[in-house]
Tab-separated table of C-alpha atoms in Angstrom:
chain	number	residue	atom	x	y	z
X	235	UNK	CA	-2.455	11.586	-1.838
X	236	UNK	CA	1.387	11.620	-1.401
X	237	UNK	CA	4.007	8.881	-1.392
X	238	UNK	CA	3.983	9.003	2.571
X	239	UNK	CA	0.005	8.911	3.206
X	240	UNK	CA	-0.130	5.998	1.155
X	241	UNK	CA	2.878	4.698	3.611
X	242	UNK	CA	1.833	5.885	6.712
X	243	UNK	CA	-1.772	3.631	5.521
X	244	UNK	CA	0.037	0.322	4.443
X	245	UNK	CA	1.880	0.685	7.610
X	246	UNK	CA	-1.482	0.612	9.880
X	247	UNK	CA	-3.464	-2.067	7.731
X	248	UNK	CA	0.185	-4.154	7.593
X	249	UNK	CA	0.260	-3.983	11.298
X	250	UNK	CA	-3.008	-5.191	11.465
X	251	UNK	CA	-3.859	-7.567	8.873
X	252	UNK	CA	-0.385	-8.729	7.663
X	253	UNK	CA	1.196	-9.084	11.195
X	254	UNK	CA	3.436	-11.732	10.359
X	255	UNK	CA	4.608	-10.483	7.035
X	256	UNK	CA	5.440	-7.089	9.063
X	257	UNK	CA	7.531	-9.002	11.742
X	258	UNK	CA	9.270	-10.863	8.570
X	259	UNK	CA	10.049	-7.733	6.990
X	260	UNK	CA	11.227	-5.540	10.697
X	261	UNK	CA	13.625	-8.241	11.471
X	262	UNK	CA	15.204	-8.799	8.167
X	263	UNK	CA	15.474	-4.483	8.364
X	264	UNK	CA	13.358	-4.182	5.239
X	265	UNK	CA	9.696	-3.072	6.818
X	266	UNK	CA	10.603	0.546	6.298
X	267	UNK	CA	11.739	0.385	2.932
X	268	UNK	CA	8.955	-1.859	1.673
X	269	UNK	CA	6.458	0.219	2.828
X	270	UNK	CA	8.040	3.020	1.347
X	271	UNK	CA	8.006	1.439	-2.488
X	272	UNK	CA	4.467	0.457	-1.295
X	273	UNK	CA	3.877	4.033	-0.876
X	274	UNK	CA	5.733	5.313	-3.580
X	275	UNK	CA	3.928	2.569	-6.429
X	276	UNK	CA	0.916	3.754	-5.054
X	277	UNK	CA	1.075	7.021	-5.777
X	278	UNK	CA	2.674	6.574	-8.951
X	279	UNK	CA	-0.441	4.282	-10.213
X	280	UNK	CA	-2.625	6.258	-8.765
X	281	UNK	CA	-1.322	9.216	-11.428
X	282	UNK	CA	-1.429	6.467	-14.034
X	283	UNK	CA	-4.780	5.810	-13.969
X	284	UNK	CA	-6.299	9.144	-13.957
X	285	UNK	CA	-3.773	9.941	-17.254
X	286	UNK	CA	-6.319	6.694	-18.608
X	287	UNK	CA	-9.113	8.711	-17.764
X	288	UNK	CA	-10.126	7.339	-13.873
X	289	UNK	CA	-11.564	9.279	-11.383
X	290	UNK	CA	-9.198	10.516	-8.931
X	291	UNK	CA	-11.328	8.365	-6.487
X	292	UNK	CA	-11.434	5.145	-8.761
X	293	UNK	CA	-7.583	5.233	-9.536
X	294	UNK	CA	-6.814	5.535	-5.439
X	295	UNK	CA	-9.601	2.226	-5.024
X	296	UNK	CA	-7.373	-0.056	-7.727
X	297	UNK	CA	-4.174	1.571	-6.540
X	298	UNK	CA	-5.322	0.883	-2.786
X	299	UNK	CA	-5.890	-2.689	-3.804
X	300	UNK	CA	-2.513	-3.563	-5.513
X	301	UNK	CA	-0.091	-2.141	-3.041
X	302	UNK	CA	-1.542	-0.609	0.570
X	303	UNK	CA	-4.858	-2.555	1.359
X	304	UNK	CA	-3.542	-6.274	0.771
X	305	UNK	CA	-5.339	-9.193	2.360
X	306	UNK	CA	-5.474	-10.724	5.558
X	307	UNK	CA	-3.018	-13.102	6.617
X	308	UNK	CA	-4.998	-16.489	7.099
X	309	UNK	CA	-4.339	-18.375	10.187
């Protein structure tokens, strides 16, 4: 998947689970950019992992985990 899938992704689950972190980061001008090294880190561990012999599948799950799918704010 490319740099801006994996941006277009954090941006929904952001908006969703992280909405205070995404307010943070829109009024200090930095949302776009952030998601965009989110993205871009992504994609390059996604390569990593499948040079260490991971399933294209099974590097996207850790990858997903680290820098797109982070947890819930808690309230």
């Amino acid at each position: 998947m490319s740099a801006q899938r994996y941006k277009a992704m954090a941006r929904k689950h952001w908006s969703q689970w992280l909405p205070e972190r995404g307010k943070e980061l829109k009024e200090a001008g930095e949302l776009e950019p952030t998601l965009l090294v989110a993205g871009t880190n992504a994609q390059r561990r996604v390569l990593e992992l499948m040079q260490q012999g991971y399933k294209a599948h099974e590097a996207e799950e850790v990858a997903l985990s680290e820098f797109i799918l982070l947890k819930p704010e808690t309230v």
